[in-house]
Amino acid sequence: MVRDPRLVLVLGDQLSDDIAALREADRDRDVVVMAEVQAETDYVAHHPKKIIFLFSAMRKFAAHLREAGWQVRYTTLDDPDNTQSIPGELLRAADAVGASEAIGTEPGEFRLISALEDGPVPVHLFPDDRFLCTHAEFEAWAEGRKELRMEWFYRDMRRRTGLMMEGDKPAGGKWNYDHDNRKPPKTGLDAPEPLRFAPDATVAAVTDLVRVRFGNRYGSLDDFWFATDADGARQALAHFAERSLPEFGTYQDAMVTGAPFMFHAILSVYMNAGLLGWREVCEAAERAWKDGAVPINAAEGFIRQIIGWREFIRGVYFLQGPDYTSRNALGHTRDLPDFYWSAETDMACVAECVTATMQEAYAHHIQRLMVTGNFALLAGLDPHQVHEWYLIVYADAYEWVESPNVIGMSQFADGGVVASKPYVSGGNYINRMSDYCRHCSYAVTKKSGADACPFNLLYWHFLDRHRERFQSNTRMSRMYASWDRMDEGHRTTVLAEAEAVLAKLDAGERV
Ligand code: FAD
Ligand code: DLZ
Ligand code: SF4
């Protein structure tokens, strides 16, 4: 008996040939549905470059599927009949092709999972098996543990994948080579540029659309250079493995003015949209190490980010559930200052990271964690506003990966699920790992006074206001001991000056 066609939903971040829904579908009968819709472009005001990337990659993936023999119904954003939501487009497609059901792959966000479950067309969602660890496996791993620590999880993933393993032992005898990593940048350090792709006709057409519809949003549309298909993403991976990977570990935390990419991969944007898989990325790094082209600390450190951090973070998102993004364990309520959008601040480190983010829709991990994230935590910004900012501004941001990094790792708003202690530091850390302080109107060496670095003042304010929660944390007690040893007059001055900085933030004055 010939059955009705089914719809096969492919979302903008599911652009992989081996995505579960396509594997389950019948190429001769089923109809792939892809749609550019306002519900997705507007649930937060995504950076225009993220939309250019995603729409271009979606259009090319649709063309690629057609070439491979699939029937594809693709709705562009400016189609007058577009209902502007994914469930709406499924319904329109169901009416048009005579389908009564759809299949799809689990979205990376609870919001969209609910929208599909409650939508007018019944959708059967298959697990997204582009990841190494299933939800059930992560739950089983987490079950009964007092603390979830990435390092233990990572070792299991190394054993499971066999990546950089010699039998059941880690290559070189150690699981983790971070001891050799994270050096400060030396003067004149020259990092390679990422592989850039000139816009083709598809990118140009999407850029025109995005300019008209989203041109007035935060973020620059100019000089778009991301790859927008799997071939380009693979070239970017090869370029990274050859040029940047050798120094990746050594300078993983280094920050240099005017050099936003350093030795980082710039691959999350491709991996998260489905253009690259974890295995091919990790195998490229492992191969480079086996060939003697990169040192063990670089290859291990890089592979750990992917089969360790990336998988762990995703596990946490699905384990913690839909209320995760509204957690606020530290009770922080301050509004996000305007300089997160304008870069108009005298703090050179923040200005540099926000400016690069506006231009590139990218900042590397330490810029996200120890500059913009650190400031937000020290200043007591509302974690939900901080979460939305990160979801908007980065081209690689989807809730499954962004929120545990922000709510958990960066803002400690989950009360310690992701991080065992808050990632806070004064200006010293930023000064050690960057050249930012040399260009700053604040003095990083000053602990108090008119031009004292705001990170220095707010650091002690943070510790003081959260003493009850953190004093007994063994990894923080040394800091409390230092604070308590300081002269009382100095402590009073620091707290009063920190309050003055916070009052300026509240009044919208320049900091
Ligand atoms: P590299 O530094 O070269 O690392 C290689 C790869 O490792 C990345 O491509 C990525 O796939 C993976 N990786 C490394 N660290 C993490 C991590 N903590 N979580 C998940 N994957 C990781 N990553 C996102 O993909 N999307 C986000 O929205 C996002 N938001 C973040 C917000 C904050 C506050 C912080 C501290 C980190 C965030 N990260 C996010 C993690 C990390 O910063 C980015 O994955 C990384 O900067 C991407 O750039 P890259 O490809 O050059 O990575
Ligand atoms: C991020 C995004 C944007 C901006 N636009 C679309 C879109 O128009 N159509 C689509 O299918 N997907 C889009 N996406 C990706 C989804 O928001 C993403 O699938 C969910 O956030 C789950 O990760
Ligand atoms: Fe940032 Fe302080 Fe250094 Fe200025 S002095 S760049 S505010 S850490």
PDB file of N, CA, C and O and ligand atoms in Angstrom, residues 346-350 426-427 430-431 436-437 440-444 453-455, ligand 3:
ATOM      1  N   ASP A 346      35.206  53.065  29.367  1.00  0.00           N
ATOM      2  CA  ASP A 346      36.641  53.350  29.501  1.00  0.00           C
ATOM      3  C   ASP A 346      37.435  52.098  29.836  1.00  0.00           C
ATOM      4  O   ASP A 346      38.660  52.140  29.874  1.00  0.00           O
ATOM      5  N   MET A 347      36.767  50.999  30.110  1.00  0.00           N
ATOM      6  CA  MET A 347      37.495  49.754  30.405  1.00  0.00           C
ATOM      7  C   MET A 347      37.963  49.169  29.066  1.00  0.00           C
ATOM      8  O   MET A 347      37.165  48.641  28.284  1.00  0.00           O
ATOM      9  N   ALA A 348      39.254  49.252  28.800  1.00  0.00           N
ATOM     10  CA  ALA A 348      39.777  48.859  27.485  1.00  0.00           C
ATOM     11  C   ALA A 348      39.474  47.390  27.175  1.00  0.00           C
ATOM     12  O   ALA A 348      39.172  47.042  26.029  1.00  0.00           O
ATOM     13  N   CYS A 349      39.527  46.547  28.184  1.00  0.00           N
ATOM     14  CA  CYS A 349      39.302  45.109  27.939  1.00  0.00           C
ATOM     15  C   CYS A 349      37.870  44.867  27.456  1.00  0.00           C
ATOM     16  O   CYS A 349      37.647  44.155  26.471  1.00  0.00           O
ATOM     17  N   VAL A 350      36.906  45.479  28.136  1.00  0.00           N
ATOM     18  CA  VAL A 350      35.503  45.280  27.765  1.00  0.00           C
ATOM     19  C   VAL A 350      35.246  45.913  26.398  1.00  0.00           C
ATOM     20  O   VAL A 350      34.604  45.297  25.520  1.00  0.00           O
ATOM     21  N   GLY A 426      40.144  39.840  39.623  1.00  0.00           N
ATOM     22  CA  GLY A 426      40.390  41.269  39.496  1.00  0.00           C
ATOM     23  C   GLY A 426      41.144  41.526  38.203  1.00  0.00           C
ATOM     24  O   GLY A 426      41.297  40.628  37.359  1.00  0.00           O
ATOM     25  N   GLY A 427      41.618  42.753  38.037  1.00  0.00           N
ATOM     26  CA  GLY A 427      42.320  43.117  36.802  1.00  0.00           C
ATOM     27  C   GLY A 427      43.616  42.353  36.581  1.00  0.00           C
ATOM     28  O   GLY A 427      44.061  42.218  35.436  1.00  0.00           O
ATOM     29  N   ILE A 430      43.506  39.620  33.908  1.00  0.00           N
ATOM     30  CA  ILE A 430      43.373  40.179  32.543  1.00  0.00           C
ATOM     31  C   ILE A 430      44.714  40.788  32.115  1.00  0.00           C
ATOM     32  O   ILE A 430      45.170  40.624  30.977  1.00  0.00           O
ATOM     33  N   ASN A 431      45.379  41.436  33.055  1.00  0.00           N
ATOM     34  CA  ASN A 431      46.671  42.048  32.740  1.00  0.00           C
ATOM     35  C   ASN A 431      47.717  40.994  32.391  1.00  0.00           C
ATOM     36  O   ASN A 431      48.506  41.167  31.463  1.00  0.00           O
ATOM     37  N   TYR A 436      45.668  44.397  27.142  1.00  0.00           N
ATOM     38  CA  TYR A 436      44.593  45.386  27.221  1.00  0.00           C
ATOM     39  C   TYR A 436      44.914  46.529  28.196  1.00  0.00           C
ATOM     40  O   TYR A 436      44.616  47.696  27.916  1.00  0.00           O
ATOM     41  N   CYS A 437      45.471  46.168  29.342  1.00  0.00           N
ATOM     42  CA  CYS A 437      45.633  47.174  30.400  1.00  0.00           C
ATOM     43  C   CYS A 437      46.598  48.282  29.982  1.00  0.00           C
ATOM     44  O   CYS A 437      46.506  49.406  30.480  1.00  0.00           O
ATOM     45  N   CYS A 440      44.599  51.189  28.647  1.00  0.00           N
ATOM     46  CA  CYS A 440      43.386  51.511  29.412  1.00  0.00           C
ATOM     47  C   CYS A 440      43.556  52.796  30.201  1.00  0.00           C
ATOM     48  O   CYS A 440      44.655  53.103  30.682  1.00  0.00           O
ATOM     49  N   SER A 441      42.444  53.529  30.370  1.00  0.00           N
ATOM     50  CA  SER A 441      42.564  54.746  31.186  1.00  0.00           C
ATOM     51  C   SER A 441      42.514  54.425  32.675  1.00  0.00           C
ATOM     52  O   SER A 441      42.803  55.281  33.501  1.00  0.00           O
ATOM     53  N   TYR A 442      42.146  53.211  33.024  1.00  0.00           N
ATOM     54  CA  TYR A 442      42.234  52.792  34.430  1.00  0.00           C
ATOM     55  C   TYR A 442      43.620  52.177  34.675  1.00  0.00           C
ATOM     56  O   TYR A 442      44.259  51.678  33.740  1.00  0.00           O
ATOM     57  N   ALA A 443      44.011  52.186  35.938  1.00  0.00           N
ATOM     58  CA  ALA A 443      45.320  51.605  36.292  1.00  0.00           C
ATOM     59  C   ALA A 443      45.095  50.248  36.945  1.00  0.00           C
ATOM     60  O   ALA A 443      44.486  50.165  38.021  1.00  0.00           O
ATOM     61  N   VAL A 444      45.581  49.206  36.281  1.00  0.00           N
ATOM     62  CA  VAL A 444      45.336  47.853  36.801  1.00  0.00           C
ATOM     63  C   VAL A 444      46.073  47.625  38.118  1.00  0.00           C
ATOM     64  O   VAL A 444      45.653  46.802  38.935  1.00  0.00           O
ATOM     65  N   CYS A 453      41.340  50.189  38.682  1.00  0.00           N
ATOM     66  CA  CYS A 453      40.633  49.289  37.753  1.00  0.00           C
ATOM     67  C   CYS A 453      39.314  48.824  38.388  1.00  0.00           C
ATOM     68  O   CYS A 453      39.319  48.278  39.502  1.00  0.00           O
ATOM     69  N   PRO A 454      38.173  49.005  37.707  1.00  0.00           N
ATOM     70  CA  PRO A 454      36.885  48.588  38.293  1.00  0.00           C
ATOM     71  C   PRO A 454      36.830  47.097  38.636  1.00  0.00           C
ATOM     72  O   PRO A 454      36.146  46.707  39.578  1.00  0.00           O
ATOM     73  N   PHE A 455      37.559  46.272  37.885  1.00  0.00           N
ATOM     74  CA  PHE A 455      37.575  44.839  38.211  1.00  0.00           C
ATOM     75  C   PHE A 455      38.173  44.624  39.603  1.00  0.00           C
ATOM     76  O   PHE A 455      37.730  43.757  40.345  1.00  0.00           O
TER      77      PHE A 455
HETATM   78 FE1  SF4 B   3      40.334  46.012  32.033  1.00  0.00          FE
HETATM   79 FE2  SF4 B   3      41.142  46.959  34.397  1.00  0.00          FE
HETATM   80 FE3  SF4 B   3      42.928  46.272  32.578  1.00  0.00          FE
HETATM   81 FE4  SF4 B   3      41.415  48.437  32.214  1.00  0.00          FE
HETATM   82  S1  SF4 B   3      42.913  48.123  33.815  1.00  0.00           S
HETATM   83  S2  SF4 B   3      41.887  46.865  30.686  1.00  0.00           S
HETATM   84  S3  SF4 B   3      39.497  47.778  33.139  1.00  0.00           S
HETATM   85  S4  SF4 B   3      41.495  44.900  33.588  1.00  0.00           S
END
